[in-house]
Every structure is written in C-alpha cells, then in structure tokens.
Short mmCIF file of C-alpha atoms in Angstrom, two decimals:
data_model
loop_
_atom_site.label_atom_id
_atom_site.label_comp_id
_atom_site.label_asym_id
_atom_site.label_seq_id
_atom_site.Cartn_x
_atom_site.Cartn_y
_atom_site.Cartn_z
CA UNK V 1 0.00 0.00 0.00
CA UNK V 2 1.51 2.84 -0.99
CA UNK V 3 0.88 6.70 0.76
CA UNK V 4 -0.60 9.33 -1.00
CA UNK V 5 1.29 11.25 -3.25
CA UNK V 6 1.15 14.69 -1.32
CA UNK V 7 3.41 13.06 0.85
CA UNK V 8 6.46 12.88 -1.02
CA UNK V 9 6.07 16.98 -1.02
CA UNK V 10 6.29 16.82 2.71
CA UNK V 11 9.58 16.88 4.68
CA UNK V 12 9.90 15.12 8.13
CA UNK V 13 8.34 17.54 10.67
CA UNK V 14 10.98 19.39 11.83
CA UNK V 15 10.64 19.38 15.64
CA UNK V 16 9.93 15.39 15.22
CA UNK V 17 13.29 14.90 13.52
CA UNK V 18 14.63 17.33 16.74
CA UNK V 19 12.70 14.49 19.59
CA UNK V 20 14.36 11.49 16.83
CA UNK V 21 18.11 12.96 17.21
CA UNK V 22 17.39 13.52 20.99
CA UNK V 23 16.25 9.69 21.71
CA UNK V 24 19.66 8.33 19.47
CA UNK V 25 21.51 10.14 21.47
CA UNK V 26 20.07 9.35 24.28
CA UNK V 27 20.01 6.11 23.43
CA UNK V 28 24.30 6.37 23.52
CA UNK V 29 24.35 7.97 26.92
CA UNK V 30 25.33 11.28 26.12
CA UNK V 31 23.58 14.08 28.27
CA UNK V 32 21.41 16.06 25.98
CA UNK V 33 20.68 19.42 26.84
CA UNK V 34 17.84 19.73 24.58
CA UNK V 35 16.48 23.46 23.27
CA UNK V 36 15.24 22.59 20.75
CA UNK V 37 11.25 22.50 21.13
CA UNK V 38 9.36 25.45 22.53
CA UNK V 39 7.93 23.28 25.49
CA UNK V 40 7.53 24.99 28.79
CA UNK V 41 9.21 23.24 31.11
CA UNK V 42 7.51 24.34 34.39
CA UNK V 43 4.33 23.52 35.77
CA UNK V 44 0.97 24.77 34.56
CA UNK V 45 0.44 26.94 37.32
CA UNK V 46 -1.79 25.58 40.39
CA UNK V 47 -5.21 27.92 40.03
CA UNK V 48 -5.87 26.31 36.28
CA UNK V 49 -4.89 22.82 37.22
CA UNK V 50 -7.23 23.40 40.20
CA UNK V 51 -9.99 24.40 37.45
CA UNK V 52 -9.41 21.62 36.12
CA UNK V 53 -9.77 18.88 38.54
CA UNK V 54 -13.04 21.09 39.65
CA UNK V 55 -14.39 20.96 36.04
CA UNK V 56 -13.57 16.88 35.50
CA UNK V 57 -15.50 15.98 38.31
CA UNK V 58 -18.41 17.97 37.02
CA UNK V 59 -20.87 15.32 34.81
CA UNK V 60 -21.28 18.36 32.88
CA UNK V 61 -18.28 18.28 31.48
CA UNK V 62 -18.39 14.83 30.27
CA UNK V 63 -20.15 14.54 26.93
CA UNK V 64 -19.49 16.08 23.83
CA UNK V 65 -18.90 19.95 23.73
CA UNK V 66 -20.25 22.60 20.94
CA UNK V 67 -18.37 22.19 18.32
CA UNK V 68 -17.46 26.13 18.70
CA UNK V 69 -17.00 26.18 22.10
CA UNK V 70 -18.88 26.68 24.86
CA UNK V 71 -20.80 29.87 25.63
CA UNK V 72 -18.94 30.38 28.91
CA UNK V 73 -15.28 30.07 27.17
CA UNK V 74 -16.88 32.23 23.76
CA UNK V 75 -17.69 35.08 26.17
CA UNK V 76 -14.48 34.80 28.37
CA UNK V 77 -12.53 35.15 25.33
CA UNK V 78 -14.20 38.34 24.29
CA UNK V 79 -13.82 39.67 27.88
CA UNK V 80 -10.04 38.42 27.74
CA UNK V 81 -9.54 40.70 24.04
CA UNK V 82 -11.64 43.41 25.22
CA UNK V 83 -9.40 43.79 28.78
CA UNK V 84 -6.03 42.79 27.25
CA UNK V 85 -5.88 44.75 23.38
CA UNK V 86 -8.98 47.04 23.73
CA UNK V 87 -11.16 45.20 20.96
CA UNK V 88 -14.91 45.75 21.58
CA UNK V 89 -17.61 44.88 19.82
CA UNK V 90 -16.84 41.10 19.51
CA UNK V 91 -19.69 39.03 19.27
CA UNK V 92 -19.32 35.38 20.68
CA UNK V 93 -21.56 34.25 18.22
CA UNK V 94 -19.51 34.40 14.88
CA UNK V 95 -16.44 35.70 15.47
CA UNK V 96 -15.09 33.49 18.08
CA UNK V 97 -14.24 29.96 17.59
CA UNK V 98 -12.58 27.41 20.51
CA UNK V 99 -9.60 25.33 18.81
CA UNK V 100 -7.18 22.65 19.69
CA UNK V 101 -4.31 24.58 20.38
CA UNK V 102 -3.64 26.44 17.30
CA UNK V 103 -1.65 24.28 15.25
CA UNK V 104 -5.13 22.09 14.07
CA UNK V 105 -6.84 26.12 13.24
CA UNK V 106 -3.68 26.95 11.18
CA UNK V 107 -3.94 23.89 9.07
CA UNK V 108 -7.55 23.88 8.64
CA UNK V 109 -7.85 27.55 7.65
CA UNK V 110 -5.94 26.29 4.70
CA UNK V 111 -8.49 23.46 4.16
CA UNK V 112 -11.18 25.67 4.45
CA UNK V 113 -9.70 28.52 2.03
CA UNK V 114 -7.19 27.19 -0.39
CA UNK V 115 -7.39 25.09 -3.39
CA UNK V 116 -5.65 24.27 -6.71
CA UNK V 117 -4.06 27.19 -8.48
CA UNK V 118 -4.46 29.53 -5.00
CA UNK V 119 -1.47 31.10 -3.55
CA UNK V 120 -0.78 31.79 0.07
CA UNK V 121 1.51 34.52 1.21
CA UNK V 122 3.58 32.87 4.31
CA UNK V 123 6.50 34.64 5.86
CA UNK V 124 10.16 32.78 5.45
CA UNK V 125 11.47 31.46 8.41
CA UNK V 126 8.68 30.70 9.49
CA UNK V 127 6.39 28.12 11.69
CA UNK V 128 7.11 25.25 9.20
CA UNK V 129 3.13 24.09 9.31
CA UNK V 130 2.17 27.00 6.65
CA UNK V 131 4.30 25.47 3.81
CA UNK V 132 3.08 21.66 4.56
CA UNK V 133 -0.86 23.34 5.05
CA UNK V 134 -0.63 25.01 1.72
CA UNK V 135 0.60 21.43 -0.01
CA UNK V 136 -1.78 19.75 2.25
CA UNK V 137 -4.54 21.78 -0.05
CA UNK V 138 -3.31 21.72 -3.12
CA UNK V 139 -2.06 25.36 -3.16
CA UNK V 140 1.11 27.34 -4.23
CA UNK V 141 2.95 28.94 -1.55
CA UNK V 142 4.69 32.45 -2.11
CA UNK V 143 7.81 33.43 0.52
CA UNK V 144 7.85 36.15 1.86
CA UNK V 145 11.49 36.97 3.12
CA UNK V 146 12.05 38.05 6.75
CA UNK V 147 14.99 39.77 6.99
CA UNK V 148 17.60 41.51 9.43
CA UNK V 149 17.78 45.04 7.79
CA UNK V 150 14.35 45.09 7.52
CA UNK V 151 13.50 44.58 11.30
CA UNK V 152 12.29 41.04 10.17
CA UNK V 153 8.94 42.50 8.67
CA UNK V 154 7.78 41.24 5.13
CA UNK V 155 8.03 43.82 2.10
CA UNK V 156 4.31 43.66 0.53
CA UNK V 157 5.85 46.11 -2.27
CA UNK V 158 8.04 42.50 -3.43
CA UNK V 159 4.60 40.54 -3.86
CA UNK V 160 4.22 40.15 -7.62
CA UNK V 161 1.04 41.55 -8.89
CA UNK V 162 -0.39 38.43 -10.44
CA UNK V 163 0.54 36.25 -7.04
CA UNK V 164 -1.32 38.71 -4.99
CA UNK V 165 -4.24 38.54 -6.84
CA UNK V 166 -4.06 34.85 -6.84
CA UNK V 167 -3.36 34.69 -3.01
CA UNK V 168 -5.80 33.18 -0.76
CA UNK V 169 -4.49 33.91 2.63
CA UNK V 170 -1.70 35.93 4.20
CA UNK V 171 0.18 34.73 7.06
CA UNK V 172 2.15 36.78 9.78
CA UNK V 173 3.27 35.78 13.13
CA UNK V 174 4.40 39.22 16.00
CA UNK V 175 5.45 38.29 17.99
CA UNK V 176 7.95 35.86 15.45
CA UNK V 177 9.07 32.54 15.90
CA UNK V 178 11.98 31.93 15.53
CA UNK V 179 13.05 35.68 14.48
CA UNK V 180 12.28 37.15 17.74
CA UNK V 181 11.01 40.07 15.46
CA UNK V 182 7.93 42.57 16.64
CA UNK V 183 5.33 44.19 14.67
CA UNK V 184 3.76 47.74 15.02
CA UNK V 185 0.07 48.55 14.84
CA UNK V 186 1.39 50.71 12.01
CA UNK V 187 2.41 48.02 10.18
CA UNK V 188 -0.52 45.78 10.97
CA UNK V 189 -2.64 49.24 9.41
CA UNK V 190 -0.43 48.25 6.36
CA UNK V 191 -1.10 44.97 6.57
CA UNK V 192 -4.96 45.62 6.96
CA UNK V 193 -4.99 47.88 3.95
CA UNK V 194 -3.21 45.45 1.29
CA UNK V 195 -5.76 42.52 2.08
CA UNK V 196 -8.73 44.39 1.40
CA UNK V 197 -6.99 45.79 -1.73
CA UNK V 198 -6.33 42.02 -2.91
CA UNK V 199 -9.18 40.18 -0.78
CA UNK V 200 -6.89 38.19 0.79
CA UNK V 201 -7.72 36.45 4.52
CA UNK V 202 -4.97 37.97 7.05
CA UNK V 203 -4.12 35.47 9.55
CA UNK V 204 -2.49 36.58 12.76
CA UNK V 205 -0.66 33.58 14.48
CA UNK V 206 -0.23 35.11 17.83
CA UNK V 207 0.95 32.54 20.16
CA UNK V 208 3.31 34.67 22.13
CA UNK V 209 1.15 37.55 22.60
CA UNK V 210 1.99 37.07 26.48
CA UNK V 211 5.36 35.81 25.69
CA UNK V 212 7.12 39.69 26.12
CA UNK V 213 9.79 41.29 28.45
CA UNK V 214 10.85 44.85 29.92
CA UNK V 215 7.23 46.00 29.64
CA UNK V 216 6.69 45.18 26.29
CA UNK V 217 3.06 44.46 25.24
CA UNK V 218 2.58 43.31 21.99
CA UNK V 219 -0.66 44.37 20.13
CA UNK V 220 -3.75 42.56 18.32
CA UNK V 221 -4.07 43.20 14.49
CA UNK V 222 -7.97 43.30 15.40
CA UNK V 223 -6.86 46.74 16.88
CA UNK V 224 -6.83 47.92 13.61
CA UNK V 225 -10.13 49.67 13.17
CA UNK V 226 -11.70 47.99 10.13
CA UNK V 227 -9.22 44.74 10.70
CA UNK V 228 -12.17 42.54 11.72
CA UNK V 229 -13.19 43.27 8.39
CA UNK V 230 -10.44 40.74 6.78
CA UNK V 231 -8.11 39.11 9.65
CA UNK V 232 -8.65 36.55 12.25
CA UNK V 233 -5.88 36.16 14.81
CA UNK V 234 -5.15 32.86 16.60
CA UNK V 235 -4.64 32.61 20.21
CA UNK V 236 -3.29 29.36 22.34
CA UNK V 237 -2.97 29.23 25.97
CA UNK V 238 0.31 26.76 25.07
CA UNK V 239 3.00 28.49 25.78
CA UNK V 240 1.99 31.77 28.13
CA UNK V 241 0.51 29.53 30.63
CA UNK V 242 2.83 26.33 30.30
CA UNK V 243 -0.41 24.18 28.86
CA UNK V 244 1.36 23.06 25.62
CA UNK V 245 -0.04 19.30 26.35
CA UNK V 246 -3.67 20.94 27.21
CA UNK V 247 -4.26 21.74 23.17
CA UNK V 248 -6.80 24.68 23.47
CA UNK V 249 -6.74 27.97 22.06
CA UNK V 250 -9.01 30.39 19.86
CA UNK V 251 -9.64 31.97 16.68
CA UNK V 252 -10.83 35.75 16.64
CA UNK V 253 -12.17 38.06 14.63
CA UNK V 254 -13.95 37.95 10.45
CA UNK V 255 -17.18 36.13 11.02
CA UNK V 256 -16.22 35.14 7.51
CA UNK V 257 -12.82 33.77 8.49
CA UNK V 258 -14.65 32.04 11.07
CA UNK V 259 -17.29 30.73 9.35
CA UNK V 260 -15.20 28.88 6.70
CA UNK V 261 -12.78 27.85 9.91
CA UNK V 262 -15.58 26.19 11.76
CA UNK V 263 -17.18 24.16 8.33
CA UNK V 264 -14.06 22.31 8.26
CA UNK V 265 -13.48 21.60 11.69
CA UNK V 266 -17.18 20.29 12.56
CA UNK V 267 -16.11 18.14 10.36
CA UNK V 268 -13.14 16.80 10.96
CA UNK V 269 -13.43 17.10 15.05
CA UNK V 270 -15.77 17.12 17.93
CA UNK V 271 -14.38 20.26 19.52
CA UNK V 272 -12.12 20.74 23.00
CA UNK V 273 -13.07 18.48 26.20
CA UNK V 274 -15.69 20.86 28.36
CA UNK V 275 -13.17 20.55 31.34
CA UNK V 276 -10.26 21.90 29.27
CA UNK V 277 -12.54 24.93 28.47
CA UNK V 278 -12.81 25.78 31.97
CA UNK V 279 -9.38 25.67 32.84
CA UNK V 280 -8.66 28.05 30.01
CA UNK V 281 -11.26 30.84 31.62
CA UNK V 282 -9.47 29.97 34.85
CA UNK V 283 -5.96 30.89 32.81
CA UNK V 284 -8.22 34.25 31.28
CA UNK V 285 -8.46 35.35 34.84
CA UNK V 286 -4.34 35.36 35.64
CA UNK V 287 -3.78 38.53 36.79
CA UNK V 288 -1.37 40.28 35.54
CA UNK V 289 1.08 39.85 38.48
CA UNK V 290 0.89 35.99 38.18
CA UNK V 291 1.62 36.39 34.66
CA UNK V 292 4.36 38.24 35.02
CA UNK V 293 6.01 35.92 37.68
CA UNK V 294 5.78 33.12 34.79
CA UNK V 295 7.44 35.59 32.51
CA UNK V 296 10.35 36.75 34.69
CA UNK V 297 11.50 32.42 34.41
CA UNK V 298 11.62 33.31 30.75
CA UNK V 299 13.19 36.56 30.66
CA UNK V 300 16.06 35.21 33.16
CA UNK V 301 16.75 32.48 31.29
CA UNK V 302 17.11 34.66 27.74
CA UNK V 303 19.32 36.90 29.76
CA UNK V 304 21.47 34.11 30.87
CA UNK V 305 21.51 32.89 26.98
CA UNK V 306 22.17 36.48 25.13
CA UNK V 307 25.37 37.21 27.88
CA UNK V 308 27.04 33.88 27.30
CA UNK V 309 26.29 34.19 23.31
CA UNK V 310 28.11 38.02 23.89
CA UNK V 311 30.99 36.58 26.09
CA UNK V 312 31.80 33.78 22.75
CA UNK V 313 31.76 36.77 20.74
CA UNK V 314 28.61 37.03 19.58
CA UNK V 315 26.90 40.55 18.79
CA UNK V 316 22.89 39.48 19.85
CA UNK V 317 20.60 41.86 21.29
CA UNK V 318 18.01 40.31 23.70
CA UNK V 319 14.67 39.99 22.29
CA UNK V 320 11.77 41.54 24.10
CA UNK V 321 9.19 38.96 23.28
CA UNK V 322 8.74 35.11 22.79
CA UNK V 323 10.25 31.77 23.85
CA UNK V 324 13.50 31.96 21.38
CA UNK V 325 16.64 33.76 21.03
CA UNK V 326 17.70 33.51 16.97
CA UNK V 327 21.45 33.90 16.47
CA UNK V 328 23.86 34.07 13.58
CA UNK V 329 26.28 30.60 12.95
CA UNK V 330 29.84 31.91 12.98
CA UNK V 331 31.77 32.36 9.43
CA UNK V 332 32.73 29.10 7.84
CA UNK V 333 29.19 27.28 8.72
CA UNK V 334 25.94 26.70 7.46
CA UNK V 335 22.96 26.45 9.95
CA UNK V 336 22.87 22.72 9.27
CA UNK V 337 26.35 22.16 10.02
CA UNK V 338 26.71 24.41 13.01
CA UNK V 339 23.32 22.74 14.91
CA UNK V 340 25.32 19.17 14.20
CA UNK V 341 28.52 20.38 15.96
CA UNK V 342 27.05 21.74 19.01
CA UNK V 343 25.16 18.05 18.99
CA UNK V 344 28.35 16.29 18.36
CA UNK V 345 30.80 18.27 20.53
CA UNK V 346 28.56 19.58 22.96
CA UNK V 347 25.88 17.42 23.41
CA UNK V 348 23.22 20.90 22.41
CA UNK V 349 20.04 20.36 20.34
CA UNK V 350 18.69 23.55 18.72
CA UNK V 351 16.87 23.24 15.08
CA UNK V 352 18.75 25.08 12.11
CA UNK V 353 17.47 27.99 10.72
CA UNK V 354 17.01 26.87 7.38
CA UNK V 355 14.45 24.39 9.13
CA UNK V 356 12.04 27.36 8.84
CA UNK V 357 12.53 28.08 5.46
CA UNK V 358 15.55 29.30 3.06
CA UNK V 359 15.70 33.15 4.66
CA UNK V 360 16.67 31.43 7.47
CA UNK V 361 20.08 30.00 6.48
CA UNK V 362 22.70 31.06 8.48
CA UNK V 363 21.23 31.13 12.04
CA UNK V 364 19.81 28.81 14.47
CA UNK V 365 17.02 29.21 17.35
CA UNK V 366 17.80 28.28 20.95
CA UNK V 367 14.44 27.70 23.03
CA UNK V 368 14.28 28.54 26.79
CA UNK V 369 13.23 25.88 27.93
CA UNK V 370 15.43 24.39 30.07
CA UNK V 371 16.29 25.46 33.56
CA UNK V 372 18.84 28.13 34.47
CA UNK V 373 21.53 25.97 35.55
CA UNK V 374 21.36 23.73 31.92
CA UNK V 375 21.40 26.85 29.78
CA UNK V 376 25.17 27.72 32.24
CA UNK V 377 26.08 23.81 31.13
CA UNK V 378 25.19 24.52 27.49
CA UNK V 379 27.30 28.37 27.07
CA UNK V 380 30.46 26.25 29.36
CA UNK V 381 30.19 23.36 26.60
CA UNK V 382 30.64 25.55 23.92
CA UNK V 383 33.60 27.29 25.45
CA UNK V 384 35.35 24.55 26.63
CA UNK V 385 34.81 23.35 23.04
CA UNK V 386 36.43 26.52 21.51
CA UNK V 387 32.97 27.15 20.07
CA UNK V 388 33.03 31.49 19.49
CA UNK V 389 31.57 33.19 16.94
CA UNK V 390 34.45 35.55 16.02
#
C-alpha cells in the first residue's frame, strides 16, 4: 500500500526529527541538553490545574462539547480581548471559535480557504506548518522573506502583482518565531490595507502575545479599526501559561474567516473536552502579576543565553518577546552544520534555521526551555569546546 502522493512533497516535521536525534543520542548515553522544542518546562500553574480537577468531576463536562465552544469560554474570550488589546464589539456568536491549540486552526484555515491554483503569502522562516498546510490543499505557496535590515517584517511592495491577486491567505506571526522580530500597529494598518486591496484572509498567528519582556506588550491586528473586516488572529494558551499538552486555544475576529474555519473543523473534530474549556477561563483570569512571575523564568533564562552568546563573541541583542533567542552561525558554517557540531561536541540540540525556510540559512534558534543551571552547562560546553563566533 503505498501513501498518498502529497506526501512525497512533505519533509519530516521538523521538531519530530529534533525528539528522533534527541532519543539516538540518548540512546548512547550522552547528556542532551535539549532546546530545541518550545515546550515549557515548568508547571501549569496551580489555580488552572485546580480548574481543572473542579471541572472533571463535574458530569457536565463529560459529553461532547459545541463544536465552537462553549458559551462560557466564547464570552471569556471576548472579555479576555476586550481587557487585554482594547477590541470591543466582539460578538461570541460568529467571530469566536474554541480550537485545539492552534496548530489544528492553522492547518484547517488552509483546508477551508485554499485550493488548486491559490497562492498563500507565508512569511520565510517561518512556523514550518504553513508550507506543509498550503501542499496539504493543493495550493502554491509564495515566501515572503524576513529579513535583518528590515527589522524582520515582510516587504508587501516584493509581492508580484499576479501572485497577490491569486493569493488566498496571508500569514504573519508578531510576535515571530523563531526571528524574535515585533510588529507595530502601524504596520498591521499596512497589513490591513493590502488585504482588502487584494481580498486576501490575514491570519495573525499570535501565540506569544503574552510571551514579552521589559514591559513590552505586543498588540492585536484586530486593533486595527476595520481589521475585523479581513483578519482573524489565533490565540493558544500553550505556551503563556505552560499548557502546551492541554491543546486549546481560539480563533478571533472575520465572522467570515470564522465561518469557513468552523465548516471544516465540525467536520473533521468534535471540539475541546468541556473541562479543558474551563481551565482556560481559569488561565483568562491570571492577573497580571501571576503572569508576570511566569514571565520573569523566561526573561532570566534569555538573559542568561544572550550574555554567554556576547561573552563567545557574539553581537545578539536580547529579544523583548517570545520563547526563542535567533542567532547568527559563525563564518565558515551553514545552519545545518553548526546545529550538528554543538550536537556532536557539545551534546546541544537547537533546530537550524534553514528548518524554517531558506531566509533562514545562516542562524539557528535556541528555546528557553530548560532550567537556568542547563542553559550555564550549554554556554560552558561551547567554550570549553572553543565554540566562538568571532
């Protein structure tokens, strides 16, 4: 029996080939220090969990839940946008949607939008599931290159004509994984404008929209007035509230967008397990305090990362939001063969930049998500390895 030819278009999932290297070595006893995977490492903290193990022993929770959520989690999620960016006027009714973490949304906002001879506009590097989506249904993608000197923001002016017109969906991710890059609500007016010229979908991956440092808050393309016009932006509770395993989330915003979104997904699944839903409005209600004291773990730990980078000689600014610090492989490498010399000599996993697409040769990502005293172990490997950048 042989698999489906869309398949042989489709490279291993990156972060799968990251968890195969780890188990080989492993596997050889060598003592991995593994940041590779943007997996919290700490504890989902104790007032959700206790949501949870409230909500599980409620019958209520126990059967099958609307396949766009419940009521109680649509209508948190409006509070939640309405306290944290200042978007009003949400209704719970068709422009909210509950999803599996985001990763399941992303894909099927493909299926529900793209077919044969479409084009989607995806930003390069970027979260690798765009590229295999667009395959997935039959479209062309179109890279759009995020680059150093340009503050890693796309440039809409390099869009061909004809592609734009042909595109489907554009896809933008502030703040970036891996770049580390932000986005204005300047540029999201940009942004806004261009996809009603071309009447394209905007989709707004925000993952890390809690993921920020030294009083940085990152803002909501829906802040744009007219955005909710032509973007929906998806939110997961993954990685601000250390739930990656939990696999909820939301999609916000074009009660078109979210129309289309929720056709394909009634059927293809049965929507997020009632008691999960309550845990998330337990997570809506962090304050902003307990937030932060999840962030400061973070912010430590990419301080501890961007001084020992600067002390081999590298010239890295700390980023101010997300779970990644992106870096530059000295002279003489590619990202491929730097990533497999910090596995060989130092026993370090971090996925090469060029994993994320071709603008991305030349660096690699380093996740924080290992505890303070591992990410010392990993910046003493590489110097006692004579591992500098200059």
């Amino acid at each position: 029996m042989q698999f489906a030819k869309r398949l042989e278009k489709i490279p291993p999932y990156l972060f799968a080939e990251i968890d195969r290297k780890r188990d080989e070595m492993v596997s050889k006893g060598v003592d991995i220090i593994n940041m590779g995977v943007g997996d919290p490492d700490k504890p989902t903290p104790q007032p959700i969990v206790q949501a949870m193990h409230e909500a599980i022993d409620d019958s209520f929770t126990h059967n099958y839940p609307p396949y766009q959520g419940t009521k109680e989690f649509r209508e948190a999620v409006v509070q939640w946008m309405e306290r944290r960016f200042g978007v009003t006027g949400l209704d719970p009714n068709t422009e909210v949607v509950s999803s599996i973490g985001s990763k399941e949304a992303i894909h099927n906002t493909f299926l529900a939008f793209v077919e044969s001879g479409d084009y989607t506009l995806i930003p390069d590097p970027g979260y690798p599931v765009y590229r295999t989506s667009t395959i997935f249904a039959g479209g062309e993608y179109y890279r759009m290159p995020l680059l150093p000197e340009a503050n890693f923001l796309p440039d809409l002016a390099a869009i061909p004509e004809e592609i734009a017109r042909k595109a489907k969906l554009l896809w933008i991710n502030y703040p970036n994984n891996p770049t580390g890059g932000l986005a204005t609500l300047e540029f999201f007016e940009e942004l806004v404008a261009y996809c009603k010229k071309y009447d394209i979908l905007l989709c707004h991956d925000h993952a890390y929209s809690e993921m920020a440092y030294d009083g940085y808050k990152p803002p909501s393309v829906l802040q744009v007035p007219g955005a909710k016009d032509i973007a929906i932006e998806f939110h997961s509770l993954s990685k601000s509230y250390n739930m990656t395993g939990w696999r909820v989330g939301f999609v916000v915003g074009s009660s078109h967008g979210i129309k289309g979104l929720g056709q394909v997904k009634t059927n293809v699944d049965s929507g997020v397990f009632k008691a999960v839903q309550k845990a998330a409005i337990a997570a809506y209600s962090t304050t902003e305090a307990q937030l932060q004291a999840v962030m400061s773990v973070y912010q430590k730990r990419r301080d501890i990362i961007v001084q020992g980078l600067q002390s081999l000689g590298w010239d890295i600014e700390a980023p101010k939001a997300t779970l990644y610090v992106w870096a530059k492989v000295p002279q003489g490498y590619n990202s491929t063969e730097f990533v497999t010399l910090l596995l060989d000599k130092c026993g370090i996993i971090v996925p090469p930049g060029n994993g994320y697409g071709e603008s991305g040769e030349g660096f690699f990502r380093i996740a924080l998500t290992v505890a303070d005293e591992r990410m010392h172990e990993a910046i003493k490997r590489m110097k006692d390895a004579g591992i500098r950048y200059s």
